[in-house]
Coordinates of C-alpha atoms and ligand atoms in Angstrom, one line a residue:
M1 CA 29.3 32.3 -43.9
N2 CA 26.1 30.8 -43.1
K3 CA 23.2 32.9 -42.5
N4 CA 20.7 31.8 -39.9
W5 CA 17.9 33.6 -38.5
W6 CA 19.5 33.9 -35.1
K7 CA 22.5 36.1 -36.6
E8 CA 19.9 38.1 -37.6
S9 CA 17.4 38.9 -34.7
V10 CA 18.0 41.5 -32.4
M11 CA 18.0 39.7 -29.0
Y12 CA 15.9 40.9 -25.7
Q13 CA 16.5 39.9 -22.4
I14 CA 13.1 39.4 -19.4
Y15 CA 13.8 39.6 -15.9
P16 CA 10.1 38.6 -15.3
R17 CA 10.1 39.3 -11.5
S18 CA 10.9 43.0 -12.8
F19 CA 9.2 43.5 -16.0
K20 CA 5.4 43.9 -15.3
D21 CA 3.7 42.9 -12.2
S22 CA -0.6 42.0 -13.3
N23 CA -2.1 41.2 -10.0
A24 CA -0.6 43.6 -7.2
D25 CA 1.5 41.7 -5.6
G26 CA 4.6 43.0 -6.7
I27 CA 6.2 40.6 -8.6
G28 CA 6.1 40.9 -12.4
D29 CA 4.4 38.0 -14.1
I30 CA 3.6 36.0 -17.4
Q31 CA 0.3 38.0 -17.4
G32 CA 2.6 41.1 -17.2
I33 CA 4.7 40.0 -20.1
I34 CA 1.6 39.8 -22.8
S35 CA 0.4 42.9 -21.6
K36 CA 3.5 44.5 -23.0
L37 CA 3.7 42.7 -26.4
D38 CA 3.0 45.4 -28.3
Y39 CA 5.6 47.3 -27.0
L40 CA 8.1 45.0 -27.5
Q41 CA 6.9 44.8 -31.1
D42 CA 7.5 48.6 -31.5
L43 CA 10.4 48.2 -30.2
G44 CA 11.8 45.8 -32.9
V45 CA 12.9 43.3 -31.1
D46 CA 12.2 40.0 -32.3
L47 CA 14.0 37.3 -29.8
I48 CA 13.4 37.0 -26.4
W49 CA 15.4 35.5 -23.6
L50 CA 12.8 35.0 -20.7
G51 CA 14.6 34.2 -17.6
P52 CA 13.1 31.3 -15.2
I53 CA 9.6 30.7 -14.8
Y54 CA 10.0 27.4 -13.4
D55 CA 8.9 26.6 -9.7
S56 CA 11.3 27.5 -7.3
P57 CA 12.1 28.0 -3.9
N58 CA 13.5 31.5 -5.3
D59 CA 17.0 31.3 -3.0
D60 CA 18.1 32.4 -6.0
N61 CA 15.6 33.9 -7.8
G62 CA 14.4 30.9 -10.4
Y63 CA 17.9 29.8 -10.6
D64 CA 17.0 27.1 -8.3
I65 CA 14.3 24.7 -10.2
S66 CA 12.3 22.7 -7.9
D67 CA 10.1 21.6 -10.9
Y68 CA 11.2 22.0 -14.6
Y69 CA 7.8 21.1 -15.8
N70 CA 6.0 23.7 -13.6
I71 CA 5.1 27.2 -14.0
H72 CA 6.0 29.2 -10.8
P73 CA 2.3 30.0 -9.3
E74 CA 3.5 33.6 -8.7
F75 CA 4.3 33.8 -12.7
G76 CA 1.0 32.4 -13.8
T77 CA 0.0 29.0 -14.8
M78 CA 1.3 26.7 -18.3
A79 CA -2.0 28.0 -19.8
E80 CA -0.9 31.3 -19.3
F81 CA 3.1 30.5 -21.1
D82 CA 1.4 29.0 -23.8
E83 CA -0.9 32.1 -24.5
L84 CA 2.3 34.3 -23.8
L85 CA 3.8 31.8 -26.6
A86 CA 1.2 31.9 -29.1
G87 CA 1.8 35.7 -28.9
L88 CA 5.2 36.1 -29.1
H89 CA 4.4 34.2 -32.2
A90 CA 1.8 36.2 -33.4
R91 CA 4.1 39.1 -33.7
G92 CA 7.0 37.2 -35.5
I93 CA 9.3 37.1 -32.3
K94 CA 10.7 33.4 -30.8
L95 CA 11.1 32.9 -27.4
I96 CA 14.3 31.0 -25.6
M97 CA 13.5 30.0 -22.1
D98 CA 16.1 29.5 -19.3
L99 CA 17.5 26.2 -19.0
V100 CA 19.1 25.5 -15.8
V101 CA 20.5 22.4 -15.6
N102 CA 23.6 22.6 -13.9
H103 CA 21.9 22.8 -10.5
T104 CA 18.6 21.9 -9.2
S105 CA 16.9 23.2 -6.3
D106 CA 17.7 21.3 -3.3
E107 CA 13.7 21.0 -3.1
H108 CA 13.4 19.5 -6.3
E109 CA 12.1 16.0 -5.8
W110 CA 15.4 14.6 -7.5
F111 CA 17.4 15.9 -3.9
E112 CA 14.7 15.3 -1.8
K113 CA 15.1 11.8 -2.7
S114 CA 18.7 11.3 -3.0
S115 CA 19.3 13.2 0.6
A116 CA 16.8 10.6 2.5
S117 CA 19.5 8.1 2.4
I118 CA 22.9 7.1 1.5
D119 CA 21.9 4.5 -0.1
N120 CA 19.1 4.8 -3.1
D121 CA 18.3 4.7 -6.7
Y122 CA 18.6 8.7 -6.5
R123 CA 21.9 9.2 -4.5
D124 CA 24.0 9.7 -7.4
Y125 CA 21.7 12.3 -8.9
Y126 CA 24.0 15.1 -7.4
F127 CA 27.8 14.5 -5.8
W128 CA 27.8 12.7 -2.2
R129 CA 31.1 12.3 -0.6
D130 CA 32.9 11.8 2.2
G131 CA 35.0 14.9 4.3
V132 CA 38.4 14.6 4.6
N133 CA 40.2 15.2 7.9
G134 CA 36.7 17.0 9.4
G135 CA 36.4 19.3 6.9
P136 CA 34.9 19.2 3.2
P137 CA 36.0 17.2 0.6
N138 CA 38.4 19.6 -1.2
N139 CA 39.5 23.5 -0.9
W140 CA 36.5 24.4 -3.7
T141 CA 34.3 28.0 -3.1
S142 CA 31.3 28.7 -4.2
F143 CA 30.6 31.0 -6.5
F144 CA 28.2 32.9 -4.1
G145 CA 31.1 32.4 -1.3
G146 CA 32.0 30.1 1.3
S147 CA 32.7 26.3 0.7
A148 CA 31.5 24.5 -2.6
W149 CA 30.5 21.4 -0.3
Q150 CA 27.7 21.7 2.4
L151 CA 27.5 18.6 5.1
D152 CA 24.3 16.4 5.1
E153 CA 23.7 16.4 9.0
K154 CA 22.0 12.9 8.6
S155 CA 24.5 10.8 6.3
G156 CA 27.6 12.4 7.2
Q157 CA 28.7 13.3 3.8
Y158 CA 29.2 16.4 2.1
Y159 CA 27.2 17.7 -1.3
L160 CA 28.6 19.5 -3.7
H161 CA 27.4 22.8 -4.7
L162 CA 28.9 25.3 -7.0
F163 CA 26.5 28.1 -6.2
T164 CA 24.1 28.2 -3.4
K165 CA 23.7 25.4 -0.6
K166 CA 20.4 25.0 -1.9
Q167 CA 21.5 24.8 -5.4
P168 CA 23.1 21.3 -4.9
D169 CA 24.9 20.7 -8.6
L170 CA 23.8 17.4 -10.8
N171 CA 26.1 14.2 -11.2
W172 CA 25.8 14.2 -15.5
E173 CA 28.3 11.4 -15.2
N174 CA 24.9 9.6 -14.7
P175 CA 23.4 8.5 -17.4
K176 CA 19.4 9.0 -15.9
V177 CA 20.8 12.4 -15.0
R178 CA 21.0 12.9 -18.7
Q179 CA 18.0 11.6 -19.6
D180 CA 15.9 13.5 -17.6
I181 CA 17.4 16.9 -18.6
K182 CA 16.7 15.6 -22.1
N183 CA 12.9 15.0 -21.2
V184 CA 12.9 18.9 -20.3
L185 CA 14.1 20.3 -23.6
K186 CA 11.8 17.7 -25.5
F187 CA 9.2 19.1 -23.4
W188 CA 9.3 22.6 -23.6
L189 CA 10.6 22.2 -27.6
D190 CA 7.3 20.4 -28.3
K191 CA 5.3 23.1 -26.6
G192 CA 6.9 25.2 -29.7
I193 CA 9.9 27.3 -28.3
D194 CA 12.6 28.5 -30.1
G195 CA 15.5 27.5 -28.4
F196 CA 17.3 27.6 -24.8
R197 CA 20.1 29.9 -22.7
M198 CA 21.6 27.4 -21.0
D199 CA 22.9 28.5 -17.4
V200 CA 26.6 27.9 -17.0
I201 CA 26.6 25.1 -19.1
P202 CA 30.5 24.8 -19.6
L203 CA 29.9 23.8 -15.6
I204 CA 28.2 20.2 -16.1
S205 CA 31.0 18.1 -16.4
K206 CA 33.4 18.2 -12.8
R207 CA 36.8 17.6 -12.9
L208 CA 37.0 14.2 -11.1
P209 CA 38.0 13.1 -7.8
F210 CA 37.9 16.6 -6.5
Q211 CA 40.9 17.6 -6.1
D212 CA 41.9 20.8 -4.2
A213 CA 42.7 24.0 -6.7
E214 CA 45.6 25.6 -6.8
A215 CA 44.2 28.8 -8.5
R216 CA 45.3 33.0 -7.7
N217 CA 42.0 34.3 -8.1
F218 CA 38.5 33.9 -8.8
S219 CA 38.5 33.8 -12.4
E220 CA 41.6 31.2 -12.7
L221 CA 39.6 28.5 -10.7
V222 CA 36.2 29.5 -12.7
E223 CA 38.4 28.6 -16.1
K224 CA 40.4 25.7 -14.6
Y225 CA 38.4 23.8 -12.2
Y226 CA 34.9 24.1 -12.8
S227 CA 34.7 25.2 -16.2
N228 CA 36.1 22.9 -19.4
G229 CA 35.6 19.3 -17.5
P230 CA 36.6 16.3 -19.9
K231 CA 32.9 15.2 -20.7
V232 CA 32.1 19.1 -21.0
H233 CA 31.5 18.3 -24.8
Q234 CA 30.0 14.7 -25.0
Y235 CA 27.0 16.2 -22.7
I236 CA 26.5 18.6 -24.6
N237 CA 27.0 16.8 -27.9
E238 CA 24.5 14.4 -26.8
M239 CA 22.0 16.4 -25.6
Y240 CA 22.2 17.6 -29.4
E241 CA 22.2 14.6 -31.0
D242 CA 19.5 13.3 -29.3
V243 CA 17.5 16.5 -28.8
L244 CA 17.8 19.7 -30.3
Q245 CA 19.1 18.7 -34.2
H246 CA 15.4 17.8 -34.9
Y247 CA 14.0 21.2 -33.9
D248 CA 14.9 24.6 -36.2
I249 CA 15.8 26.4 -32.8
M250 CA 18.9 28.1 -31.5
T251 CA 20.7 27.2 -28.4
V252 CA 22.8 29.9 -26.5
G253 CA 25.5 29.0 -23.7
E254 CA 26.1 31.1 -20.6
G255 CA 30.1 30.7 -20.5
P256 CA 32.0 31.3 -17.4
G257 CA 35.4 30.1 -17.9
I258 CA 35.3 29.4 -21.6
S259 CA 38.5 31.8 -23.4
T260 CA 39.1 32.5 -27.0
S261 CA 41.0 29.5 -27.2
T262 CA 37.8 27.5 -26.0
A263 CA 35.2 28.8 -27.4
L264 CA 34.9 27.4 -31.2
N265 CA 34.8 23.5 -29.2
Y266 CA 31.6 24.8 -28.0
I267 CA 30.2 27.0 -31.0
S268 CA 31.9 25.7 -34.1
P269 CA 29.1 24.2 -36.5
D270 CA 30.9 20.9 -37.2
R271 CA 31.4 20.2 -33.5
R272 CA 26.8 20.0 -33.3
E273 CA 26.8 21.4 -29.8
L274 CA 25.5 25.1 -29.4
N275 CA 25.1 27.9 -32.0
M276 CA 26.7 31.0 -29.5
I277 CA 28.1 31.3 -26.2
F278 CA 27.2 34.4 -24.0
Q279 CA 31.2 34.9 -23.5
L280 CA 31.6 36.3 -20.0
E281 CA 35.4 37.3 -20.1
H282 CA 34.8 41.7 -20.2
M283 CA 31.6 41.2 -17.4
F284 CA 34.5 39.6 -15.3
L285 CA 36.5 42.8 -15.9
G286 CA 37.5 44.3 -12.4
F287 CA 36.9 41.3 -10.6
G288 CA 39.7 40.9 -8.0
E289 CA 41.4 37.5 -6.6
K290 CA 37.9 37.0 -4.3
G291 CA 35.8 38.0 -7.1
K292 CA 33.2 41.1 -8.0
F293 CA 32.8 42.2 -4.1
D294 CA 36.8 42.8 -4.4
Q295 CA 36.9 45.4 -7.1
Q296 CA 40.1 45.8 -9.4
P297 CA 40.6 49.5 -11.4
Y298 CA 40.4 48.6 -15.0
E299 CA 39.5 51.0 -18.4
L300 CA 37.3 51.5 -21.1
V301 CA 40.1 49.7 -23.7
D302 CA 40.3 46.6 -21.5
L303 CA 36.4 46.5 -22.6
L304 CA 37.5 47.2 -26.6
N305 CA 40.1 45.0 -26.5
I306 CA 38.2 41.8 -25.6
L307 CA 35.3 42.6 -27.8
I308 CA 38.0 42.4 -30.5
N309 CA 40.0 39.6 -29.5
W310 CA 36.4 37.9 -29.7
D311 CA 35.2 39.0 -32.8
E312 CA 39.0 37.6 -34.3
A313 CA 39.3 34.6 -32.7
I314 CA 35.7 33.5 -33.6
S315 CA 34.0 35.3 -36.5
E316 CA 35.6 33.0 -39.0
K317 CA 34.0 29.7 -37.7
G318 CA 31.2 30.7 -35.5
W319 CA 29.4 33.5 -34.4
N320 CA 29.4 35.9 -31.6
N321 CA 27.0 37.5 -29.1
I322 CA 27.2 41.4 -28.2
F323 CA 26.0 42.1 -25.0
L324 CA 27.0 44.7 -22.0
D325 CA 24.3 43.8 -19.3
N326 CA 22.5 41.5 -17.9
H327 CA 21.3 40.3 -14.7
D328 CA 24.1 39.4 -12.9
F329 CA 26.0 42.6 -13.8
A330 CA 25.6 46.6 -13.5
R331 CA 23.5 48.5 -15.9
L332 CA 25.5 49.1 -19.3
V333 CA 25.4 53.1 -18.8
S334 CA 26.5 53.1 -15.2
R335 CA 29.4 50.6 -15.5
W336 CA 30.5 51.7 -19.2
G337 CA 29.5 55.5 -19.3
N338 CA 28.6 58.4 -17.4
D339 CA 24.9 58.0 -16.1
R340 CA 25.2 61.8 -14.6
E341 CA 26.2 64.5 -17.4
Y342 CA 26.1 62.5 -20.3
R343 CA 23.4 59.4 -19.6
Y344 CA 21.5 59.8 -23.0
E345 CA 25.0 60.4 -25.0
C346 CA 26.3 57.0 -23.2
A347 CA 22.9 54.9 -23.4
T348 CA 22.8 55.7 -27.4
L349 CA 26.4 55.5 -28.3
F350 CA 26.5 51.7 -26.0
A351 CA 23.2 50.6 -28.3
T352 CA 25.8 51.9 -31.3
L353 CA 28.3 49.6 -30.4
L354 CA 25.3 46.7 -29.1
L355 CA 23.5 47.2 -32.8
T356 CA 26.7 48.1 -35.4
F357 CA 29.2 45.1 -33.8
R358 CA 29.5 42.0 -35.2
G359 CA 27.4 39.0 -33.5
T360 CA 24.0 38.9 -32.5
P361 CA 23.1 41.4 -30.2
C362 CA 21.0 41.3 -26.8
I363 CA 19.7 44.1 -25.2
Y364 CA 18.7 43.5 -21.2
Q365 CA 15.1 45.2 -20.2
G366 CA 15.5 49.3 -19.6
S367 CA 18.7 49.4 -21.2
E368 CA 16.6 50.7 -23.8
I369 CA 15.5 53.6 -21.4
G370 CA 18.9 53.8 -20.0
M371 CA 17.9 52.5 -16.7
T372 CA 21.1 53.2 -14.1
N373 CA 22.8 51.5 -11.1
V374 CA 21.0 52.0 -8.1
K375 CA 22.0 52.9 -4.1
F376 CA 19.7 51.7 -1.9
D377 CA 20.6 53.2 2.0
S378 CA 21.1 50.1 3.4
I379 CA 22.1 46.4 3.4
E380 CA 19.0 45.4 5.0
E381 CA 17.2 46.7 1.2
Y382 CA 19.3 44.3 -0.8
N383 CA 17.7 40.9 -2.0
D384 CA 20.3 39.4 -4.2
V385 CA 21.9 36.0 -2.4
E386 CA 25.2 36.9 -4.0
T387 CA 25.4 40.2 -2.1
L388 CA 24.0 39.1 0.8
N389 CA 25.9 35.9 1.3
F390 CA 29.1 37.5 0.3
Y391 CA 28.3 40.9 3.2
Q392 CA 28.3 38.0 6.1
E393 CA 31.5 36.6 4.6
F394 CA 33.8 39.7 3.8
V395 CA 31.9 42.3 6.1
V396 CA 30.8 40.5 9.6
D397 CA 32.4 37.2 9.8
G398 CA 35.5 39.2 7.7
D399 CA 37.5 42.1 7.7
M400 CA 36.2 44.4 5.1
D401 CA 35.1 47.5 6.3
E402 CA 31.1 48.2 5.3
A403 CA 31.8 51.2 3.0
T404 CA 34.0 49.8 1.1
F405 CA 32.0 46.9 0.8
M406 CA 29.1 48.7 -0.3
K407 CA 30.7 50.9 -2.7
A408 CA 31.3 47.6 -5.0
V409 CA 27.4 46.6 -4.3
Y410 CA 26.9 50.1 -5.8
K411 CA 29.3 49.1 -8.4
E412 CA 28.8 45.8 -9.4
G413 CA 25.5 44.5 -7.0
R414 CA 23.2 42.4 -9.0
D415 CA 20.1 44.2 -7.8
N416 CA 21.2 47.3 -9.8
V417 CA 19.7 45.5 -12.6
R418 CA 16.9 43.8 -10.8
T419 CA 14.9 46.6 -9.9
P420 CA 11.7 47.2 -11.4
F421 CA 11.3 48.2 -15.0
Q422 CA 9.8 52.0 -15.1
W423 CA 6.8 52.0 -17.5
N424 CA 6.1 56.0 -16.1
D425 CA 6.6 58.0 -13.6
S426 CA 2.9 57.1 -11.2
D427 CA 3.2 55.2 -8.1
S428 CA 5.6 52.2 -8.3
A429 CA 6.5 53.1 -11.9
G430 CA 3.7 51.9 -13.7
F431 CA 5.1 48.9 -12.5
T432 CA 2.9 47.4 -10.1
D433 CA -0.4 48.3 -8.0
G434 CA 1.3 46.9 -5.3
K435 CA 4.3 47.1 -3.2
P436 CA 7.0 46.1 -5.5
W437 CA 9.4 43.3 -4.6
L438 CA 12.0 45.1 -4.9
K439 CA 12.6 48.7 -3.9
L440 CA 12.2 50.8 -7.4
N441 CA 15.5 53.2 -8.3
P442 CA 14.4 56.4 -7.2
N443 CA 15.2 58.0 -10.8
Y444 CA 11.8 57.0 -12.1
D445 CA 10.2 60.2 -11.6
Q446 CA 12.9 61.1 -14.2
I447 CA 13.7 57.5 -16.7
N448 CA 10.8 55.9 -17.5
L449 CA 9.4 54.5 -20.9
E450 CA 6.2 57.6 -20.9
A451 CA 9.0 60.4 -20.6
D452 CA 11.2 59.0 -23.5
Q453 CA 8.0 58.4 -25.4
A454 CA 6.8 61.8 -25.1
H455 CA 9.9 62.9 -27.6
S456 CA 11.5 62.3 -30.2
K457 CA 15.0 62.9 -28.8
S458 CA 15.3 60.0 -26.5
I459 CA 16.8 56.5 -26.1
F460 CA 14.0 54.7 -26.9
A461 CA 13.8 56.3 -29.9
F462 CA 17.2 55.8 -30.8
Y463 CA 17.0 52.3 -29.9
K464 CA 13.8 51.5 -32.1
N465 CA 15.7 53.3 -35.0
L466 CA 18.9 51.9 -35.1
I467 CA 17.2 47.9 -34.6
S468 CA 14.7 49.1 -37.5
F469 CA 18.2 50.3 -39.5
R470 CA 19.9 46.7 -38.5
K471 CA 17.0 44.8 -39.5
G472 CA 17.2 43.1 -42.8
N473 CA 20.9 44.9 -43.7
E474 CA 22.6 42.0 -44.7
D475 CA 25.9 44.2 -45.0
L476 CA 25.9 45.3 -41.5
I477 CA 24.8 42.2 -40.1
Y478 CA 26.8 39.6 -42.2
G479 CA 30.1 42.3 -43.1
D480 CA 33.1 42.1 -42.2
L481 CA 34.5 44.0 -39.3
K482 CA 37.9 46.2 -39.3
V483 CA 39.3 47.8 -36.5
L484 CA 40.9 51.4 -37.4
Q485 CA 41.6 52.9 -33.9
K486 CA 40.7 51.9 -30.3
E487 CA 43.1 54.0 -28.9
D488 CA 42.3 57.0 -26.5
N489 CA 38.9 56.3 -26.2
L490 CA 38.1 56.2 -29.7
F491 CA 36.6 53.2 -31.1
I492 CA 36.2 53.3 -34.8
Y493 CA 35.8 50.1 -37.0
E494 CA 34.5 49.7 -40.6
R495 CA 31.9 47.3 -41.0
R496 CA 32.3 45.8 -45.3
G497 CA 29.2 44.0 -46.8
E498 CA 29.1 43.2 -50.5
Q499 CA 27.3 46.2 -51.0
D500 CA 27.3 48.9 -48.5
S501 CA 29.9 49.4 -46.2
Y502 CA 29.4 51.1 -42.8
L503 CA 31.9 53.5 -40.7
V504 CA 31.1 53.5 -36.9
I505 CA 33.1 56.0 -34.6
L506 CA 32.5 56.3 -30.5
N507 CA 33.9 58.8 -29.1
M508 CA 34.2 56.9 -25.4
K509 CA 34.9 59.9 -23.0
S510 CA 33.6 62.7 -21.2
A511 CA 35.6 65.0 -23.6
N512 CA 36.0 66.1 -26.8
A513 CA 37.9 64.6 -29.4
K514 CA 39.2 64.9 -32.9
Y515 CA 39.3 62.3 -35.9
K516 CA 41.0 62.9 -39.4
L517 CA 38.3 60.6 -42.1
P518 CA 39.9 58.2 -44.2
H519 CA 37.4 58.7 -46.6
S520 CA 36.8 61.1 -49.3
K521 CA 32.6 60.4 -49.5
I522 CA 30.3 59.8 -46.4
E523 CA 27.1 59.6 -45.9
L524 CA 25.9 60.3 -41.9
V525 CA 22.8 57.2 -41.5
Q526 CA 22.8 57.6 -37.4
S527 CA 23.9 59.7 -34.7
N528 CA 23.2 60.6 -31.5
C529 CA 24.2 64.1 -31.1
D530 CA 22.3 66.9 -32.8
G531 CA 23.0 69.2 -36.0
F532 CA 26.3 67.2 -37.5
P533 CA 28.2 69.7 -39.6
N534 CA 28.4 68.2 -43.3
P535 CA 31.6 66.0 -43.9
I536 CA 34.3 67.6 -43.4
E537 CA 37.8 65.9 -43.5
V538 CA 38.9 66.1 -39.5
L539 CA 35.7 65.2 -37.5
H540 CA 35.2 67.3 -33.8
L541 CA 33.7 65.2 -31.8
R542 CA 31.5 65.8 -28.7
P543 CA 31.6 63.9 -25.4
W544 CA 30.3 60.5 -25.7
E545 CA 29.1 61.0 -29.7
A546 CA 28.6 58.1 -31.9
L547 CA 28.2 58.5 -35.5
V548 CA 27.9 55.8 -38.7
F549 CA 28.3 56.6 -41.9
K550 CA 28.0 54.8 -45.1
I551 CA 30.9 54.7 -47.2
I552 CA 30.3 56.1 -50.4
E553 CA 34.3 56.2 -51.8
Ligands
ISL601 O1 26.4 36.7 -11.3 C1 27.7 36.7 -11.3 C2 29.0 37.4 -11.0 O2 28.3 38.0 -9.9 C3 28.5 34.9 -12.1 O3 29.5 34.7 -11.2 C4 27.1 34.4 -11.9 O4 27.4 33.2 -10.9 C5 28.3 33.7 -13.5 O5 27.9 33.9 -14.3 C6 26.4 31.9 -13.1 O6 25.7 33.0 -13.5 C7 24.3 32.2 -13.7 O7 24.2 31.0 -12.7 C8 24.0 31.4 -11.6 C9 22.8 32.3 -11.2 O8 22.8 33.0 -10.1 C10 22.5 33.3 -12.4 O9 22.1 34.6 -11.7 C11 23.0 33.1 -13.7 O10 22.7 33.9 -14.7 C12 23.2 30.3 -11.0 O11 22.2 29.5 -11.6
CA602 CA1 2.1 39.3 -10.0

């Protein structure tokens, strides 16, 4: 096993709009992040993934970039970005940026030129096609509802957009596009950033000539038609050979449609492509035929099976990333746990899983204080384009009743994780002195960092403690993983290092459980419940109890 800094790091995702506002316009910004650098250092994370901060009309909150070389004025200036980077580095924290190059904004100069006429130098920067029988070129649907093709009245042709119609897909077949993207990579790497999180990177190579898809459900559509296209590895490798290999950096590709059988093609070191992927198989759990607002039941053991399968498939030759939430999916404590009676226990149990499983852990902002999902009263209070588009498609234009749709939004809508960070219980939770761009979760009077910091037993203290336990602990980071049990929502595994080995016991349900210890001598090193009795043969576990033991014999 090769050792690398990015395998030993604890990653933390910042969603810039919602982290901290410095100038009372209600929008989180770079100065806000700078004001919290000591907080990040105190928490102990050493690698930040910063969501997009580039110029953007914000149709998809920055995932629609109109200028890769400029900072959006609502976030600040390039000088402030440089200050942020220097401030992080001064604290020993690295920074990776979001790279969104499957598509641009329709307000990007390239698209404006491309759409100006049928015949111009930029026309084939994007995919323009004639319609078929008075409709779009094929039956592909976008991630955010409706056809993936938009008719341009002026030229009479359609352009491809796998996301919103304000996110036209770039044509990577065109070598000029690839060169332009490589210039973007170089620009940011020369500034000294430490790598990229590459948005929907397996989608960059399209299956031409755009034949109709025949898929039973959304996940299959993504895997078989949109992802893993014929030239995807050529394109990623080209970025590696021409740019990435010349820097000491880390890359993690967001991986919709990548499965355990295709993952190593992206991340096995001999492929010279990416270091890690954010696999999304567990995040897509519960997606029905029509995606996330078409919710289907699933069990917690499905999550465990996916994590275990990925570990088995990847960890000998590559390296996994472990995350349980991000800016696109529900709050982890609400999605996988019980955020009412057992919020503290669940948040700390999942922290234990994140930080002791094999792979680089990624913590999404707010998880370290146990922030939960939110329920706004009406659809008008939502901001997320995915939620709003599907509301239109399923409820307004379709036959889904509003209550069913809202239930899915409360469960899985992206605004659950985008409400502002809850710093304290003052007005606007200490996030802003103005009116927040998205309503706060009203529970900020109870759930906030200051409240956590006032107690030695808090979710924040637990994270901090476990992060520092993990740091530099090579046996825990690189040790083998052996699963002993996953049945009955009792998840038990060992991490076997060269010197020390650990036993992790997670009781993942709101009920007691019993477990017969396989070792005669163990020492408790981490626990989320008070008053653990001295090691005894049969453990009596409380609801959502999480224990980490060092194995002596
Ligand atoms: O959000 C999702 C489901 O609700 C995912 O399908 C998501 O669209 C997919 O993982 C791609 O996400 C990434 O690219 C999108 C952007 O909206 C997301 O925020 C980003 O993480 C388009 O750039
Ligand atoms: Ca601001």
